[in-house]
Amino acid sequence: VVEEAMSPAGSSEQDSLSLLFLGLVAAVCLGLNLLFLTVYLICLCCCKRDAEPESKRPHSCCVTWTAVVAGLVCCAAVGAGFYGNSETNDGVYQLLYALDHANQTLAGIDSLVAGSTLQMGASLEQPLARLNEIFAARGDYVQSLKFVQQAAGNVARQLAGLPAWRDVSADLTALAGSVGYAEYYRWLAYLLFFILVLAVCLLACLGLAKRSRCLLTTMLCCGLLTLILGWASAAADTAAAVGTSDFCVAPDKFIMNLTESDISAEVVRYYLYCDQSRSNPFQQTLTVFQRSLTTMQMQIQGLVQFALPLFPTAEKDLLGVQQLLNASETSLHQLTAMLDCRGLHKDYLDALIGVCYDGLEGLLYLILFSLLVAASFSTIICATPRAWRHLASRDRDYDDIDEDDPFNPQARRIAARNPARRQLRSFC
Amino acid sequence: VVEEAMSPAGSSEQDSLSLLFLGLVAAVCLGLNLLFLTVYLICLCCCKRDAEPESKRPHSCCVTWTAVVAGLVCCAAVGAGFYGNSETNDGVYQLLYALDHANQTLAGIDSLVAGSTLQMGASLEQPLARLNEIFAARGDYVQSLKFVQQAAGNVARQLAGLPAWRDVSADLTALAGSVGYAEYYRWLAYLLFFILVLAVCLLACLGLAKRSRCLLTTMLCCGLLTLILGWASAAADTAAAVGTSDFCVAPDKFIMNLTESDISAEVVRYYLYCDQSRSNPFQQTLTVFQRSLTTMQMQIQGLVQFALPLFPTAEKDLLGVQQLLNASETSLHQLTAMLDCRGLHKDYLDALIGVCYDGLEGLLYLILFSLLVAASFSTIICATPRAWRHLASRDRDYDDIDEDDPFNPQARRIAARNPARRQLRSFC
């Protein structure tokens, strides 16, 4: 499956085929389970008439104990499921958190690039034009301003060469939104399923304790529904677990394939591996930005030192340009930090840990839960008709007298004649 | 408690005093619980002789059901405890993970600073000395080399002004080591405690089902031990939860106080708040580093362009210096990225989320577990002597005949005479 899913051509089709296959396997399991239950119940009904009444008595305690053990297994299953549900939720939220942080970084890069481009273009244009007018008489000062203009043009050209992250950011936001939506309903659905399982278990206990046929019938119907839901959940979880582990075996290749058309492979590789020996694909841009900035700062510094005493009217514009260059330097440092692979690579690792450790672990617990629920409900469904037979035989034996009814004189007489019986029953 | 713990003077003393107080409260609770149990048991023993045998019969089923409910509460408590234990573990491991990542960053900064200092000092010295010899005849080239030397000295001075993170890193490593060690044993101890609780519950069930006095006595002893352990665990967890929430109310102030002596407040504040409007305290250093580097690169570029044709022997040294400067530029970009607050601030937030959300949530579940265990074991310890009395009365009534023994002829006779009894018991 892994190799199939990872092959570049037709990987998604083969992926969905293999997941469909898993769904079919689960459906076959459910069918076999239901077939077995039907055959068992039919056998029980057919043999019921022939069996001699005396021989089945020793099994009655066995039926109750089976139901009790199945109920306990059910509770353990709900415990495991609760843990798995919470783990999966944790993993998915870690993924969402990492996606959100990566998104912030990408948006930050875009806004810094846009801001710097503006600073080096439109914001610089007006004061430089005014300074050009003021210094028009002095050729060397105008030459200095021309250098500054050239350097600003250089920076703007380099910044234009940086990749725009807007589309990637939008994709990540959409992904985070749909994952968060699906996860919320998945989590809620499992919580309701746990409550259903516990309610059916309680119903079984009450039905056996109160010997109520109505409760037992309701329990049987709900139990059948729970059994079907359990198998469906097992199928869905197995498919999700296989899909996730397929992804987790080689997430880098998957992401390389996915981003092939949008971002250059070199950039993706830089962020995916974040190897300090690998050269930063943005180093050229950052170096040119810094050098141009230094050049501009030196030129402006020279003008402030030598031209300002001669042209006092230029003070406001010169100092304005100087401030702009200092702000650009701050932006450059932030841009250097954001473009560095460490931040985004950490987000990538966090997301992977969330999906491939917590998420997958939670899914395995949920599969365990589904299988345990299927097993215990099969057992309960098998055990209930046997309890039914005991109810029937008891009704025959006791002529429909409710022994627990304190207003029933016969029951009170029995209790008075045989005082130890109630106490003995209570210890079974 | 929060205000006390956060006050700068004597905070740790007052902290431990308040935690000690919590321990005392738990000890008092345990004492009251044990006192109540003792009084209850003494009353039960004293009244036992006077009570008429008939009157207690209707309560026998009640005793069993009480024990069953207590057992179920116990199982639910273990479920909650298991979840809490796992949550706390998750939170602590998130803290350790964040500490480890922060440590890597700090070590990376230190190693980059050390590497850059070496590059600007010793590594540059030899080729510059050789170039000085080669260019000795040309004053302007020697002047260029002197500029390079000065710029390198500037960079080395600025780098020396950066804070050394060695001590902080060592502290963090020590903290991570001791937290990891303590957490491992805490986790293991709770796991063993869960197993003990389940084992005692099982013992109680078996003791009641088999009507074995030996099992019930063992269960009572273990139950008392579990009760004491439960209260101790409640005390420890409450103390830990209060301490953690004290820290979580104002973690920044706590860290500011803690690092007062080691790191300048400005740097700590920069990393704690990571406000983009706040100026980077390392900007000066980074700017000087970059400008000096640009100056050096320009000077060396000029020498390569004009001096190399005249002095071909200088080629190796000049190109070596150029490579060195390029390597320094890469280091500078990495240093800029690492010194930026985003990375360390993210680690800080991750650690806080681990401790203050997952960790605290887990502790609250563990407190719930401890209280539920204390409650259910108190109930079981109260209920067991009542079951004992029924055993005693049964022994009197039945003259010590084991009714479950299939080789006991009287039991078989009873079963034959009253065939519905076993089946009825099984439904209780």
Short mmCIF file of C-alpha atoms in Angstrom, two decimals, chain B residues 52-401:
data_model
loop_
_atom_site.label_atom_id
_atom_site.label_comp_id
_atom_site.label_asym_id
_atom_site.label_seq_id
_atom_site.Cartn_x
_atom_site.Cartn_y
_atom_site.Cartn_z
CA GLU B 52 -32.05 -9.66 66.28
CA PRO B 53 -30.93 -12.02 63.50
CA GLU B 54 -34.10 -11.66 61.44
CA SER B 55 -34.01 -7.87 61.09
CA LYS B 56 -30.76 -7.64 59.18
CA ARG B 57 -31.71 -9.97 56.35
CA PRO B 58 -33.35 -7.35 54.07
CA HIS B 59 -30.08 -5.38 54.09
CA SER B 60 -27.97 -8.20 52.65
CA CYS B 61 -28.71 -7.40 49.02
CA CYS B 62 -28.02 -3.75 49.85
CA VAL B 63 -24.51 -4.68 51.08
CA THR B 64 -23.68 -6.49 47.85
CA TRP B 65 -25.05 -3.71 45.69
CA THR B 66 -23.12 -1.13 47.72
CA ALA B 67 -19.94 -3.12 47.15
CA VAL B 68 -20.70 -3.44 43.44
CA VAL B 69 -21.38 0.29 43.10
CA ALA B 70 -18.19 1.07 45.04
CA GLY B 71 -16.30 -1.26 42.72
CA LEU B 72 -17.75 0.46 39.65
CA VAL B 73 -16.84 3.88 41.09
CA CYS B 74 -13.36 2.48 41.65
CA CYS B 75 -13.14 1.40 37.99
CA ALA B 76 -14.38 4.83 36.86
CA ALA B 77 -11.78 6.41 39.16
CA VAL B 78 -9.03 4.29 37.61
CA GLY B 79 -10.26 5.38 34.18
CA ALA B 80 -10.11 9.05 35.18
CA GLY B 81 -6.72 8.48 36.82
CA PHE B 82 -5.35 6.73 33.76
CA TYR B 83 -6.46 9.63 31.58
CA GLY B 84 -5.04 12.18 34.04
CA ASN B 85 -1.76 10.33 34.34
CA SER B 86 -1.42 10.24 30.58
CA GLU B 87 -2.36 13.93 30.23
CA THR B 88 0.15 15.01 32.87
CA ASN B 89 2.77 12.89 31.18
CA ASP B 90 1.95 14.51 27.82
CA GLY B 91 2.20 17.98 29.35
CA VAL B 92 5.52 17.29 31.03
CA TYR B 93 6.93 15.77 27.85
CA GLN B 94 5.82 18.84 25.92
CA LEU B 95 7.71 20.93 28.49
CA LEU B 96 10.79 18.72 28.10
CA TYR B 97 10.53 18.89 24.31
CA ALA B 98 10.31 22.70 24.42
CA LEU B 99 13.22 22.89 26.87
CA ASP B 100 15.28 20.66 24.61
CA HIS B 101 14.50 22.78 21.56
CA ALA B 102 15.31 26.01 23.45
CA ASN B 103 18.54 24.43 24.62
CA GLN B 104 19.46 23.55 21.03
CA THR B 105 18.82 27.14 19.99
CA LEU B 106 20.90 28.55 22.85
CA ALA B 107 23.74 26.11 22.17
CA GLY B 108 23.49 27.00 18.47
CA ILE B 109 23.79 30.71 19.27
CA ASP B 110 26.81 30.09 21.49
CA SER B 111 28.52 27.94 18.89
CA LEU B 112 27.80 30.42 16.08
CA VAL B 113 29.16 33.29 18.19
CA ALA B 114 32.25 31.28 19.06
CA GLY B 115 32.73 30.29 15.40
CA SER B 116 32.30 33.85 14.15
CA THR B 117 34.68 35.21 16.80
CA LEU B 118 37.25 32.66 15.70
CA GLN B 119 36.71 33.52 12.02
CA MET B 120 37.09 37.25 12.69
CA GLY B 121 40.11 36.70 14.95
CA ALA B 122 42.58 33.86 14.62
CA SER B 123 41.46 32.59 11.20
CA LEU B 124 41.80 36.03 9.59
CA GLU B 125 45.09 36.88 11.29
CA GLN B 126 47.48 34.63 9.35
CA PRO B 127 46.33 35.39 5.77
CA LEU B 128 46.19 39.10 6.61
CA ALA B 129 49.75 39.00 8.01
CA ARG B 130 50.97 37.22 4.84
CA LEU B 131 49.11 39.71 2.63
CA ASN B 132 50.69 42.57 4.62
CA GLU B 133 54.14 41.13 3.80
CA ILE B 134 53.27 40.67 0.12
CA PHE B 135 51.79 44.16 -0.28
CA ALA B 136 54.43 45.82 1.98
CA ALA B 137 55.64 47.99 -0.90
CA ARG B 138 52.16 49.49 -1.66
CA GLY B 139 50.87 51.84 1.05
CA ASP B 140 47.26 51.99 -0.24
CA TYR B 141 46.89 48.18 -0.24
CA VAL B 142 48.29 47.99 3.28
CA GLN B 143 45.78 50.66 4.24
CA SER B 144 42.96 48.49 2.82
CA LEU B 145 44.22 45.55 4.85
CA LYS B 146 44.26 47.76 7.94
CA PHE B 147 40.57 48.63 7.31
CA VAL B 148 39.78 44.93 7.09
CA GLN B 149 41.66 44.30 10.34
CA GLN B 150 39.79 47.12 12.06
CA ALA B 151 36.41 45.87 10.86
CA ALA B 152 37.23 42.35 12.08
CA GLY B 153 38.21 43.80 15.46
CA ASN B 154 34.89 45.70 15.55
CA VAL B 155 32.92 42.52 14.89
CA ALA B 156 34.85 40.57 17.53
CA ARG B 157 34.17 43.34 20.09
CA GLN B 158 30.44 43.36 19.28
CA LEU B 159 30.22 39.58 19.47
CA ALA B 160 31.95 39.63 22.85
CA GLY B 161 29.12 41.89 24.04
CA LEU B 162 26.46 39.25 23.29
CA PRO B 163 25.26 37.35 26.37
CA ALA B 164 26.76 33.89 26.83
CA TRP B 165 24.02 31.30 27.15
CA ARG B 166 26.23 28.54 28.55
CA ASP B 167 24.98 28.86 32.14
CA VAL B 168 21.32 29.21 31.12
CA SER B 169 21.69 26.19 28.87
CA ALA B 170 23.27 24.18 31.69
CA ASP B 171 20.45 25.22 34.05
CA LEU B 172 17.82 24.23 31.50
CA THR B 173 19.53 20.88 30.91
CA ALA B 174 19.65 20.21 34.65
CA LEU B 175 15.98 21.22 34.99
CA ALA B 176 14.94 19.00 32.08
CA GLY B 177 16.93 16.09 33.50
CA SER B 178 15.42 16.30 36.98
CA VAL B 179 11.88 16.92 35.66
CA GLY B 180 12.17 13.95 33.29
CA TYR B 181 13.48 11.73 36.09
CA ALA B 182 10.77 12.76 38.56
CA GLU B 183 8.05 12.47 35.90
CA TYR B 184 9.10 8.96 34.93
CA TYR B 185 8.82 7.71 38.53
CA ARG B 186 5.61 9.67 39.15
CA TRP B 187 4.06 8.08 36.08
CA LEU B 188 5.25 4.61 37.06
CA ALA B 189 4.08 5.03 40.67
CA TYR B 190 0.58 5.97 39.51
CA LEU B 191 0.46 3.03 37.14
CA LEU B 192 1.34 0.70 40.02
CA PHE B 193 -1.24 2.45 42.20
CA PHE B 194 -3.93 1.86 39.54
CA ILE B 195 -3.00 -1.82 39.44
CA LEU B 196 -3.18 -1.97 43.26
CA VAL B 197 -6.63 -0.36 43.27
CA LEU B 198 -7.94 -2.73 40.60
CA ALA B 199 -6.38 -5.72 42.39
CA VAL B 200 -8.05 -4.77 45.70
CA CYS B 201 -11.37 -4.30 43.88
CA LEU B 202 -10.99 -7.73 42.31
CA LEU B 203 -10.11 -9.14 45.73
CA ALA B 204 -13.28 -7.63 47.16
CA CYS B 205 -15.38 -9.10 44.34
CA LEU B 206 -13.77 -12.51 44.74
CA GLY B 207 -14.09 -12.35 48.51
CA LEU B 208 -17.80 -11.57 48.27
CA ALA B 209 -18.45 -14.08 45.47
CA LYS B 210 -16.48 -16.92 47.10
CA ARG B 211 -17.53 -15.85 50.62
CA SER B 212 -13.94 -16.28 51.75
CA ARG B 213 -13.00 -14.64 55.05
CA CYS B 214 -9.31 -14.93 54.25
CA LEU B 215 -9.75 -12.95 51.02
CA LEU B 216 -11.94 -10.37 52.75
CA THR B 217 -9.35 -9.87 55.53
CA THR B 218 -6.56 -9.43 52.99
CA MET B 219 -8.79 -7.05 51.07
CA LEU B 220 -9.48 -5.01 54.23
CA CYS B 221 -5.74 -4.62 54.96
CA CYS B 222 -4.92 -3.72 51.35
CA GLY B 223 -7.96 -1.43 51.25
CA LEU B 224 -6.72 0.48 54.30
CA LEU B 225 -3.30 0.85 52.67
CA THR B 226 -4.96 2.04 49.45
CA LEU B 227 -7.05 4.52 51.41
CA ILE B 228 -3.92 6.03 53.00
CA LEU B 229 -2.13 6.09 49.63
CA GLY B 230 -5.19 7.72 48.06
CA TRP B 231 -5.17 10.56 50.57
CA ALA B 232 -1.41 10.95 50.21
CA SER B 233 -1.82 11.12 46.42
CA ALA B 234 -4.63 13.66 46.78
CA ALA B 235 -2.39 15.80 48.99
CA ALA B 236 0.57 15.59 46.62
CA ASP B 237 -1.56 16.31 43.54
CA THR B 238 -3.33 19.24 45.17
CA ALA B 239 -0.01 20.72 46.23
CA ALA B 240 1.36 20.24 42.71
CA ALA B 241 -1.78 21.69 41.12
CA VAL B 242 -1.73 24.75 43.39
CA GLY B 243 1.98 25.28 42.78
CA THR B 244 1.51 24.91 39.02
CA SER B 245 -1.44 27.28 38.88
CA ASP B 246 0.50 29.79 41.00
CA PHE B 247 3.22 29.65 38.37
CA CYS B 248 0.74 29.77 35.50
CA VAL B 249 -1.00 32.94 36.68
CA ALA B 250 2.11 35.05 36.00
CA PRO B 251 4.88 32.93 34.51
CA ASP B 252 6.65 35.97 33.03
CA LYS B 253 7.16 37.62 36.42
CA PHE B 254 8.39 34.35 37.89
CA ILE B 255 10.93 33.94 35.10
CA MET B 256 11.99 37.60 35.34
CA ASN B 257 12.70 37.10 39.06
CA LEU B 258 14.50 33.84 38.42
CA THR B 259 16.82 35.19 35.72
CA GLU B 260 17.43 38.56 37.39
CA SER B 261 21.03 37.76 38.27
CA ASP B 262 22.05 35.98 35.05
CA ILE B 263 20.60 37.80 32.05
CA SER B 264 19.73 41.44 31.45
CA ALA B 265 16.05 42.25 31.96
CA GLU B 266 15.78 43.72 28.45
CA VAL B 267 16.83 40.46 26.79
CA VAL B 268 14.49 38.38 28.98
CA ARG B 269 11.62 40.75 28.25
CA TYR B 270 12.37 40.57 24.50
CA TYR B 271 12.03 36.78 24.52
CA LEU B 272 9.09 36.63 26.97
CA TYR B 273 6.84 39.04 25.09
CA CYS B 274 8.28 38.91 21.54
CA ASP B 275 6.42 42.04 20.59
CA GLN B 276 7.36 43.10 17.05
CA SER B 277 7.14 46.75 18.12
CA ARG B 278 9.73 46.10 20.83
CA SER B 279 13.24 46.69 19.48
CA ASN B 280 15.59 43.76 19.15
CA PRO B 281 18.34 44.22 21.79
CA PHE B 282 20.84 42.55 19.43
CA GLN B 283 20.08 44.76 16.45
CA GLN B 284 23.12 46.99 17.09
CA THR B 285 25.45 43.99 17.16
CA LEU B 286 23.94 42.43 14.05
CA THR B 287 24.05 45.71 12.13
CA VAL B 288 27.69 46.34 13.02
CA PHE B 289 28.51 42.75 12.11
CA GLN B 290 26.82 43.10 8.72
CA ARG B 291 28.29 46.53 7.94
CA SER B 292 31.79 45.47 8.91
CA LEU B 293 31.39 42.37 6.81
CA THR B 294 30.26 44.46 3.83
CA THR B 295 33.22 46.81 4.32
CA MET B 296 35.64 43.91 4.46
CA GLN B 297 34.10 42.26 1.41
CA MET B 298 34.37 45.53 -0.54
CA GLN B 299 38.00 46.06 0.44
CA ILE B 300 38.95 42.49 -0.43
CA GLN B 301 36.97 42.75 -3.67
CA GLY B 302 38.98 45.86 -4.55
CA LEU B 303 42.26 44.12 -3.75
CA VAL B 304 41.26 41.11 -5.89
CA GLN B 305 40.41 43.47 -8.74
CA PHE B 306 43.44 45.77 -8.62
CA ALA B 307 46.23 44.17 -6.56
CA LEU B 308 45.96 40.57 -7.74
CA PRO B 309 47.28 41.29 -11.32
CA LEU B 310 50.34 42.94 -9.73
CA PHE B 311 50.92 40.39 -6.94
CA PRO B 312 49.85 36.92 -8.24
CA THR B 313 51.33 35.26 -5.11
CA ALA B 314 48.55 36.87 -3.03
CA GLU B 315 45.82 34.91 -4.84
CA LYS B 316 45.51 32.01 -2.38
CA ASP B 317 45.32 34.25 0.68
CA LEU B 318 42.93 36.76 -0.90
CA LEU B 319 40.52 34.06 -2.09
CA GLY B 320 40.82 32.36 1.33
CA VAL B 321 39.80 35.58 3.06
CA GLN B 322 36.91 36.00 0.61
CA GLN B 323 35.63 32.49 1.37
CA LEU B 324 35.97 33.18 5.08
CA LEU B 325 33.89 36.34 4.71
CA ASN B 326 31.18 34.46 2.77
CA ALA B 327 31.07 31.78 5.47
CA SER B 328 30.77 34.53 8.08
CA GLU B 329 27.83 35.96 6.18
CA THR B 330 26.03 32.61 6.31
CA SER B 331 26.76 32.45 10.04
CA LEU B 332 25.41 35.96 10.42
CA HIS B 333 22.12 35.02 8.77
CA GLN B 334 21.78 31.97 11.01
CA LEU B 335 22.68 34.04 14.06
CA THR B 336 20.08 36.65 13.11
CA ALA B 337 17.46 33.90 12.82
CA MET B 338 18.42 32.26 16.10
CA LEU B 339 18.66 35.49 18.10
CA ASP B 340 15.23 36.55 16.84
CA CYS B 341 12.62 36.11 19.56
CA ARG B 342 10.18 34.03 17.50
CA GLY B 343 11.92 30.68 18.01
CA LEU B 344 12.57 30.91 21.73
CA HIS B 345 9.20 32.58 22.37
CA LYS B 346 7.45 29.68 20.63
CA ASP B 347 9.35 27.25 22.86
CA TYR B 348 8.29 29.26 25.89
CA LEU B 349 4.64 29.18 24.81
CA ASP B 350 4.82 25.45 24.07
CA ALA B 351 6.29 24.78 27.50
CA LEU B 352 3.59 26.92 29.14
CA ILE B 353 0.82 25.12 27.25
CA GLY B 354 2.32 21.78 28.28
CA VAL B 355 2.51 22.70 31.96
CA CYS B 356 -0.51 24.96 32.37
CA TYR B 357 -3.05 23.16 30.17
CA ASP B 358 -2.22 19.49 29.80
CA GLY B 359 -0.24 19.19 33.01
CA LEU B 360 -2.78 20.99 35.18
CA GLU B 361 -5.73 19.19 33.57
CA GLY B 362 -4.02 15.86 34.25
CA LEU B 363 -3.41 16.83 37.88
CA LEU B 364 -7.09 17.71 38.34
CA TYR B 365 -8.09 14.30 36.96
CA LEU B 366 -5.59 12.67 39.32
CA ILE B 367 -7.09 14.56 42.28
CA LEU B 368 -10.55 13.34 41.18
CA PHE B 369 -9.16 9.82 41.00
CA SER B 370 -7.67 10.06 44.50
CA LEU B 371 -10.88 11.39 46.03
CA LEU B 372 -13.04 8.79 44.26
CA VAL B 373 -10.69 6.02 45.40
CA ALA B 374 -10.81 7.32 48.98
CA ALA B 375 -14.62 7.48 48.87
CA SER B 376 -15.13 4.06 47.31
CA PHE B 377 -12.62 2.34 49.56
CA SER B 378 -14.21 3.91 52.62
CA THR B 379 -17.51 2.46 51.39
CA ILE B 380 -16.01 -0.96 50.71
CA ILE B 381 -14.34 -1.01 54.14
CA CYS B 382 -17.68 -0.09 55.72
CA ALA B 383 -19.59 -2.70 53.70
CA THR B 384 -17.25 -5.64 54.20
CA PRO B 385 -17.88 -6.22 57.94
CA ARG B 386 -21.61 -6.30 57.19
CA ALA B 387 -21.01 -9.01 54.60
CA TRP B 388 -18.95 -10.73 57.27
CA ARG B 389 -21.92 -10.78 59.61
CA HIS B 390 -24.00 -12.41 56.91
CA LEU B 391 -21.30 -15.01 56.43
CA ALA B 392 -21.34 -15.62 60.17
CA SER B 393 -25.14 -15.94 60.27
CA ARG B 394 -25.11 -18.20 57.23
CA ASP B 395 -22.52 -20.40 58.92
CA ARG B 396 -24.81 -20.64 61.96
CA ASP B 397 -27.88 -21.36 59.81
CA TYR B 398 -26.26 -23.93 57.57
CA ASP B 399 -24.00 -25.54 60.13
CA ASP B 400 -20.95 -24.87 57.99
CA ILE B 401 -22.08 -26.92 55.02
#
